[in-house]
CSV table of C-alpha atoms in Angstrom, one decimal:
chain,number,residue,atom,x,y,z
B,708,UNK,CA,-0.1,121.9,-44.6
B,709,UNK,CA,2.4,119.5,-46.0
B,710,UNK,CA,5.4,121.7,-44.7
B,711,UNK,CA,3.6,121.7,-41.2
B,712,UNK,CA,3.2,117.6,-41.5
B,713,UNK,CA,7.1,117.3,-42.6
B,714,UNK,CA,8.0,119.1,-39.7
B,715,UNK,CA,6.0,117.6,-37.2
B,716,UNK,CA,7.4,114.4,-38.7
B,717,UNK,CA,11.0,115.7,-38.5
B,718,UNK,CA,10.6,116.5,-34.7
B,719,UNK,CA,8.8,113.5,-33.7
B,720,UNK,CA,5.8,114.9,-32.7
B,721,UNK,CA,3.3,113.4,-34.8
B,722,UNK,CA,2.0,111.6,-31.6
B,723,UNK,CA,1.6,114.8,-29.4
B,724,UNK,CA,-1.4,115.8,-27.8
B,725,UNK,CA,-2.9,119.1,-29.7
B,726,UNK,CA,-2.9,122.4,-27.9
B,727,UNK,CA,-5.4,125.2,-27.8
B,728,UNK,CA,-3.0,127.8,-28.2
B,729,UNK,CA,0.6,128.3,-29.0
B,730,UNK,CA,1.3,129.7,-25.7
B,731,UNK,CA,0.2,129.4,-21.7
B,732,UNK,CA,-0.9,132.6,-20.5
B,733,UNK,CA,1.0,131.8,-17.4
B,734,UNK,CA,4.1,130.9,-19.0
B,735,UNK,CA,6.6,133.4,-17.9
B,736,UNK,CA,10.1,133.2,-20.2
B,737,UNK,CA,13.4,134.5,-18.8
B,738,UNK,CA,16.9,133.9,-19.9
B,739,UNK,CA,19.9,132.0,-18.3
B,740,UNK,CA,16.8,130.2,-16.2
B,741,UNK,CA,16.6,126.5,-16.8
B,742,UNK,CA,18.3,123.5,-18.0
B,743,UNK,CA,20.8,124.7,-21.6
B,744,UNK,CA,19.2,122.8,-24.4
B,745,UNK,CA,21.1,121.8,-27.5
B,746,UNK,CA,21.6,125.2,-29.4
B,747,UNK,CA,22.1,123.9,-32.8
B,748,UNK,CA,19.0,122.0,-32.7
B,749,UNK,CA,16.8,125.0,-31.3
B,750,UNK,CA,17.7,127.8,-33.5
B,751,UNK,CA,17.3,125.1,-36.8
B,752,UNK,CA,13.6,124.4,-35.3
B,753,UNK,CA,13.1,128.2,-34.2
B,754,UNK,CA,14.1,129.1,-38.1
B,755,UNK,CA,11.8,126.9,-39.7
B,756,UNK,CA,8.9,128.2,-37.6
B,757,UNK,CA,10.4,131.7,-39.1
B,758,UNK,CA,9.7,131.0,-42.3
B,759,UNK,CA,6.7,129.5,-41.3
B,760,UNK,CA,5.0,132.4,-39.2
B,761,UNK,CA,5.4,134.4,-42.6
B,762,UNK,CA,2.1,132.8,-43.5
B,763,UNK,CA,0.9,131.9,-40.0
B,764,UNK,CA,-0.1,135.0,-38.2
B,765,UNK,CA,-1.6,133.7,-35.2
B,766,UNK,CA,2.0,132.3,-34.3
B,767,UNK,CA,4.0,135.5,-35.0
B,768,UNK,CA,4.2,137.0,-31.7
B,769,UNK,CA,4.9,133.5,-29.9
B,770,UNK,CA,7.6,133.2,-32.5
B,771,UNK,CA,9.2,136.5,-31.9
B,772,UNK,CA,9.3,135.7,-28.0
B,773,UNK,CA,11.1,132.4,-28.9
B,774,UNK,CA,13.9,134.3,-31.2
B,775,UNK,CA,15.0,136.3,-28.2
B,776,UNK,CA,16.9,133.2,-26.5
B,777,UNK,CA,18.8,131.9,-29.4
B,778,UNK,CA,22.0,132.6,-28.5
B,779,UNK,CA,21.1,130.8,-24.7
B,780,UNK,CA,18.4,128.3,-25.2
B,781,UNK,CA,16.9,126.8,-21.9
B,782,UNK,CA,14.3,123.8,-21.5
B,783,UNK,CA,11.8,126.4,-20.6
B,784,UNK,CA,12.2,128.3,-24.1
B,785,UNK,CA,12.2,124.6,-25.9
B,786,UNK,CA,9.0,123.6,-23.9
B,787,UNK,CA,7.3,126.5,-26.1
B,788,UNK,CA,8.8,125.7,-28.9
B,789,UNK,CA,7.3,122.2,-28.6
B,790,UNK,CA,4.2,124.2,-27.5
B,791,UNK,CA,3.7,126.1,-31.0
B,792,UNK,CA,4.2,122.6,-32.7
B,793,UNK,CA,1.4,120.7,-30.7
B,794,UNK,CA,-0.8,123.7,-31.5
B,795,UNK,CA,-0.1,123.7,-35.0
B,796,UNK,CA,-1.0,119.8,-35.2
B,797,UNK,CA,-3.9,120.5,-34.0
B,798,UNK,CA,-4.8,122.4,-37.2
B,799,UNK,CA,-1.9,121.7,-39.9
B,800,UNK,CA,-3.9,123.9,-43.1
B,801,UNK,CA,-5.0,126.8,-40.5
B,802,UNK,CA,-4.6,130.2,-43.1
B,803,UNK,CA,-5.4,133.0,-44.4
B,804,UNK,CA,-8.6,133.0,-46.3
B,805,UNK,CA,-9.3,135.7,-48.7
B,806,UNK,CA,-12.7,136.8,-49.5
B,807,UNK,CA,-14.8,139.5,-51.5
B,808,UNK,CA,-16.5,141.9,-49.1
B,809,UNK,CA,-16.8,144.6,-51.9
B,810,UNK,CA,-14.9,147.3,-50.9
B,811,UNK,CA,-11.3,148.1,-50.6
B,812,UNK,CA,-11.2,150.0,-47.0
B,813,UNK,CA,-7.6,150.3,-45.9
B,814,UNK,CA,-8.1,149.7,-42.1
B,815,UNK,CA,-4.8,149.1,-39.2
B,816,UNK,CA,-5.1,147.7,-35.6
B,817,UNK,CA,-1.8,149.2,-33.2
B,818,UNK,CA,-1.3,148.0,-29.8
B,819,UNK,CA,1.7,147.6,-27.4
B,820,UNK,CA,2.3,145.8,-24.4
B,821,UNK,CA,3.9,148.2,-22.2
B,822,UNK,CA,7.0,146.7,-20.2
B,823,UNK,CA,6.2,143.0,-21.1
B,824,UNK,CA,9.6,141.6,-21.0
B,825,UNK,CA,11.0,140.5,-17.9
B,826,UNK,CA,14.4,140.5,-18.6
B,827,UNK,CA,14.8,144.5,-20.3
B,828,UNK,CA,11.4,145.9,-19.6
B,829,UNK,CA,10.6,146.8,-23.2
B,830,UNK,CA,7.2,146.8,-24.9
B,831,UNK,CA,5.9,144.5,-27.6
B,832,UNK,CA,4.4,146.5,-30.2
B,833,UNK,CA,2.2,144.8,-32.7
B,834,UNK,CA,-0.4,146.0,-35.6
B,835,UNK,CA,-2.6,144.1,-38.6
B,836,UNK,CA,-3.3,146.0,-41.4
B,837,UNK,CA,-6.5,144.9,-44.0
B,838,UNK,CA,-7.4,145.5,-46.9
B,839,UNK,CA,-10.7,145.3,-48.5
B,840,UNK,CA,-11.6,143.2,-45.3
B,841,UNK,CA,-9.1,141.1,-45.6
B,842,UNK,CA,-5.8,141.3,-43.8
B,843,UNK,CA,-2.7,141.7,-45.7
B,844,UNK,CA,0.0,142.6,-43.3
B,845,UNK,CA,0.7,142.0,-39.9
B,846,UNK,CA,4.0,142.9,-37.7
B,847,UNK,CA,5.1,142.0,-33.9
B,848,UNK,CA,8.3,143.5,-32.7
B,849,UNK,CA,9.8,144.3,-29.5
B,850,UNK,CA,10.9,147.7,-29.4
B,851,UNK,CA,15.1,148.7,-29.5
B,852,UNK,CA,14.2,151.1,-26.5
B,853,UNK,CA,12.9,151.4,-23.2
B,854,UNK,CA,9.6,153.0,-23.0
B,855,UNK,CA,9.3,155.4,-20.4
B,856,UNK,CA,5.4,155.6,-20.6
B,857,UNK,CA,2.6,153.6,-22.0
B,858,UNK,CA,2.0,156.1,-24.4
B,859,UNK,CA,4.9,156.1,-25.9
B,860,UNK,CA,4.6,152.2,-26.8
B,861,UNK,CA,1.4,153.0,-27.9
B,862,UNK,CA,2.9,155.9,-30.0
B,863,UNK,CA,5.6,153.9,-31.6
B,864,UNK,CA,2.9,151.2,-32.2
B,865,UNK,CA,0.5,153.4,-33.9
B,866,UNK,CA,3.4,155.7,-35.7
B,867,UNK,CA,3.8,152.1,-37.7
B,868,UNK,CA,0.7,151.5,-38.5
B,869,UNK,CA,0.1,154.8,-40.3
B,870,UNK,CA,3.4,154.1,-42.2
B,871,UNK,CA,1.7,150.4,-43.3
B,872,UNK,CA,-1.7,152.3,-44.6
B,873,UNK,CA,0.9,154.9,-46.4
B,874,UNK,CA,2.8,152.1,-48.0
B,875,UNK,CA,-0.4,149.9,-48.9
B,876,UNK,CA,-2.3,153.4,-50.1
B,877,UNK,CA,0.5,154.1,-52.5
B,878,UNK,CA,0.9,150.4,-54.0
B,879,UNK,CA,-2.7,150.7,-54.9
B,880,UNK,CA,-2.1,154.3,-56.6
B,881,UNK,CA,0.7,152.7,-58.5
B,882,UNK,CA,-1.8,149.6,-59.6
B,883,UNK,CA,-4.4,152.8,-60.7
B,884,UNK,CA,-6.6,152.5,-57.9
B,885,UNK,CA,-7.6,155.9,-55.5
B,886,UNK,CA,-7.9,155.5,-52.3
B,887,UNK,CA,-10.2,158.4,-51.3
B,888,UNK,CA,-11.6,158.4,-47.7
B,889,UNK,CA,-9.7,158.3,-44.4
B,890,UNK,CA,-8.1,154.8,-43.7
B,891,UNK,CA,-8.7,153.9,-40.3
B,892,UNK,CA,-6.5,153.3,-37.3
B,893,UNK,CA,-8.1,151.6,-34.4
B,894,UNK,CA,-6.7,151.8,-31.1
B,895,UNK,CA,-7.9,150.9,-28.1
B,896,UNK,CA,-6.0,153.4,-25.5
B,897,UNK,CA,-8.1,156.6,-25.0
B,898,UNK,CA,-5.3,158.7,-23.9
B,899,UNK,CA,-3.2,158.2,-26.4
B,900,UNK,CA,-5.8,159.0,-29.0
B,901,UNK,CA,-6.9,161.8,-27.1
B,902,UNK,CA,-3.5,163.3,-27.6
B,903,UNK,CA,-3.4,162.5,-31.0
B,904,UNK,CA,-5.7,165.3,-31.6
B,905,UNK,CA,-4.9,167.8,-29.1
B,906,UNK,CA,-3.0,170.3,-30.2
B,907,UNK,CA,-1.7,171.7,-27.1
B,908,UNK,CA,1.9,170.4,-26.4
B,909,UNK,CA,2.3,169.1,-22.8
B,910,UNK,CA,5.4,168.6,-20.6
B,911,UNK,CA,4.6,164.5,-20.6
B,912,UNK,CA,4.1,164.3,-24.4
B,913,UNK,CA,7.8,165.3,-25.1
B,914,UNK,CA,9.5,162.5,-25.0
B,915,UNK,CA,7.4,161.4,-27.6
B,916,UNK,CA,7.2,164.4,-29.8
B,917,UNK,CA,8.7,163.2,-32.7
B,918,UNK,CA,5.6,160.4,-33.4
B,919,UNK,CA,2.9,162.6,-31.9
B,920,UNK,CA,3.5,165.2,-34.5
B,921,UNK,CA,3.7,162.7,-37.4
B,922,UNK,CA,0.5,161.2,-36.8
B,923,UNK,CA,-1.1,164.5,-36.3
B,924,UNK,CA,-0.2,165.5,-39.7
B,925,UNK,CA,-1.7,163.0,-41.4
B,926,UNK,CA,-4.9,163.5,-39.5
B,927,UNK,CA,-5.0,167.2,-40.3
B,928,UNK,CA,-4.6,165.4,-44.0
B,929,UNK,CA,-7.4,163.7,-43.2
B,930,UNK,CA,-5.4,160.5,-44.7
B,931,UNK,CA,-6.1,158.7,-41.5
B,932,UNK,CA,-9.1,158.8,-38.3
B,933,UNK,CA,-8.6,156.7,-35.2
B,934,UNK,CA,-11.8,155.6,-34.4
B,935,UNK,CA,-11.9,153.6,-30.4
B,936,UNK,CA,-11.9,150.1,-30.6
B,937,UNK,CA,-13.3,148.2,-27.2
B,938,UNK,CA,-10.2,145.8,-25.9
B,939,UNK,CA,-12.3,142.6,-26.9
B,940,UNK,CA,-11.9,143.4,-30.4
B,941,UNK,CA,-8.6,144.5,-30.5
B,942,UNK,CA,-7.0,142.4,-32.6
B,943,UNK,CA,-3.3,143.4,-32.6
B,944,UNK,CA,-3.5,141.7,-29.0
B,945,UNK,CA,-2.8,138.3,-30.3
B,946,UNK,CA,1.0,140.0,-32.2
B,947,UNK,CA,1.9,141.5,-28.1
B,948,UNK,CA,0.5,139.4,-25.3
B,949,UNK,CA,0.0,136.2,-24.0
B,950,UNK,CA,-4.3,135.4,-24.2
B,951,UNK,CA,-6.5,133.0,-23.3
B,952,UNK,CA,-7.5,130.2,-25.6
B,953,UNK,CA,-10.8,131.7,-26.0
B,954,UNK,CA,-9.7,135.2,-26.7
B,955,UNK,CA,-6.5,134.0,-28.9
B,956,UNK,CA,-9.1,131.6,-31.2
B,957,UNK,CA,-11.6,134.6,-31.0
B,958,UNK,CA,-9.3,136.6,-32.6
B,959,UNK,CA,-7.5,134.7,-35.0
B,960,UNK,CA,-10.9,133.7,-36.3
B,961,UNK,CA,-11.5,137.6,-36.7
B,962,UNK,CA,-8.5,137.7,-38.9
B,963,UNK,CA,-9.7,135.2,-41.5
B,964,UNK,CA,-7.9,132.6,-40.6
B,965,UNK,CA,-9.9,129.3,-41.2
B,966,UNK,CA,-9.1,125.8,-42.0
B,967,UNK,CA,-8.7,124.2,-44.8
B,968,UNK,CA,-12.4,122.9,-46.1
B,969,UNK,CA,-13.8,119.5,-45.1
B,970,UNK,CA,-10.2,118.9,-43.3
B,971,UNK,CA,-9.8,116.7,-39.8
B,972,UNK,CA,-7.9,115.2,-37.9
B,973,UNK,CA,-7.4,111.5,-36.7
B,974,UNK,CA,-5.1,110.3,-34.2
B,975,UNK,CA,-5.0,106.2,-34.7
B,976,UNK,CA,-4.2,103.8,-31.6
B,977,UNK,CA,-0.5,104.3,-32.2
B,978,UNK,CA,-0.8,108.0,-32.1
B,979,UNK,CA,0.4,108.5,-35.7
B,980,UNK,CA,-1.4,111.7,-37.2
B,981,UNK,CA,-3.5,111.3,-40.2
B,982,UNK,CA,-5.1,114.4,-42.6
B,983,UNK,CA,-8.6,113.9,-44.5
C-alpha cells in the first residue's frame, strides 16, 4: 500500500478520479501512433509498475502491453499508464490473500489470445497456477512467434502450464510432501483438448508437434487431466485480454485478491487521497 501511495504521490495523481479497471476494453494500442511522450519519464514509471505487478496480478497483462512501446512511447501508451495508476488508487492494499482450504491440489488455468496484437499479430498467452486453493504463480507473455493457428497459442499456453505444475510438484517433493493425484489443467478450448488426447497425428497438428506430444505424455503419466472450464470462469483471461469491469473484478476476486481489512478510501474537497 505505502509503495502504491508514494507513487501516486510521486506522479501527481493523488487527486485522480478512480478507475474500474486498469484498461478500456476499447482501447486499441499501436506503435509510432500519437503524440511522443517523454521517454525517460515513461520507462522510469513503466519500471516501477514492474516491480510492482510482481505482487499485483490483476495488473500483469496491462503491464506487459505497456512494456512493448518503451523504446517509442506515444500519449496513447502514457494515457494507460495513467490508467493503471487511477485504478490502483482506487484500491491501494488490493492483494493476495492466502487462506486454509485444507488441501494442497496443484491446479493451472492456460489461455491465449490468438493474434491480439495489432502491430505483429502474435498471441498473448497467459496461465495462474494454485496451490492448495490459493494462487501462487501467474505469467502473461506475448509469444516470440507468429502463431499460425489458435491451437497452437493454446498449445504453447498450455505446454507452460504443465511445466509450472512440474516445477511446483517437485518443490513440494523436495519440502517432503507427495503430490499423488493428477494436477489439473483447465482450459477452456475444446479442440485443443480434444487433441490432447487423440492419439491419431493429423496433417494440422504438425506444426505443433513438439507441445502436443509433451502434454500427451504426461497425461499418459497421469501427472496431469484437463478437465473443460466454461469461458466465464476462465481465469487466465484477465493475464491475455482486455475485459469488462465486471468480468475483470469477477475474476480477480476469484483469484483471492481482496483488500486490505476495514480499509477506505476518502477523497477530501481538495482532492488529496486519504487511507483509513
Amino acid at each position: 500500500r505505502k509503495y502504491v501511495l508514494d507513487l501516486l504521490d510521486e506522479t501527481g495523481m493523488l487527486r485522480c478520479k478512480p478507475a474500474d479497471s486498469p484498461i478500456e476494453v476499447n482501447h486499441h494500442l499501436g506503435s509510432g501512433i500519437g503524440d511522443p511522450v517523454d521517454k525517460e519519464r515513461y520507462q522510469r514509471l513503466v519500471g516501477r509498475l514492474i516491480y510492482l505487478s510482481h505482487t499485483r496480478p490483476n495488473i500483469a497483462y496491462v503491464v506487459g502491453v505497456v512494456i512493448q512501446f518503451m523504446h517509442d512511447p506515444r500519449a496513447s501508451h502514457l494515457e494507460v499508464v495513467h490508467n493503471m495508476l487511477r485504478y490502483l488508487k482506487s484500491a491501494p492494499s488490493k492483494g493476495i490473500f492466502f487462506s486454509n482450504h485444507g488441501h494442497l491440489r496443484l491446479e493451472a488455468f492456460t489461455d491465449a489470445d490468438w493474434a491480439g496484437s495489432g502491430d505483429d499479430r502474435r498471441s498473448t498467452s497467459g496461465n495462474c497456477t494454485f496451490l492448495g486453493g490459493n494462487l501462487v504463480t501467474w505469467r502473461s507473455k506475448k509469444l516470440t512467434v507468429v502463431a499460425r493457428s489458435s491451437s497452437e497459442a493454446e498449445y504453447r499456453a498450455m505446454a507452460q502450464g504443465v511445466c509450472e505444475l512440474l516445477c511446483l510438484k517437485l518443490l513440494l517433493k523436495d519440502l517432503g510432501i507427495i503430490h499423488e493425484r493428477s494436477m489439473r489443467l483447465y482450459c477452456n478450448n475444446k479442440d485443443t483438448t480434444n487433441i490432447a488426447h487423440n492419439p491419431v497425428q493429423h496433417d494440422r497438428t504438425k506444426h505443433i508437434e513438439i507441445d502436443r506430444h509433451f502434454i500427451k505424455e504426461k497425461l499418459d503419466q497421469k501427472l496431469i487431466c484437463t478437465p473443460f472450464v466454461s469461458s466465464e470462469n476462465q481465469l487466465a483471461d484477465v493475464f491475455t485480454k482486455r475485459l469488462s469491469c465486471k468480468q475483470f473484478n469477477c475474476i480477480v476476486c476469484k483469484l483471492g485478491m481482496r483488500k486490505l481489512e476495514g480499509e477506505y478510501t476518502i477523497t477530501n474537497s481538495l482532492g488529496i487521497l486519504s487511507i483509513i
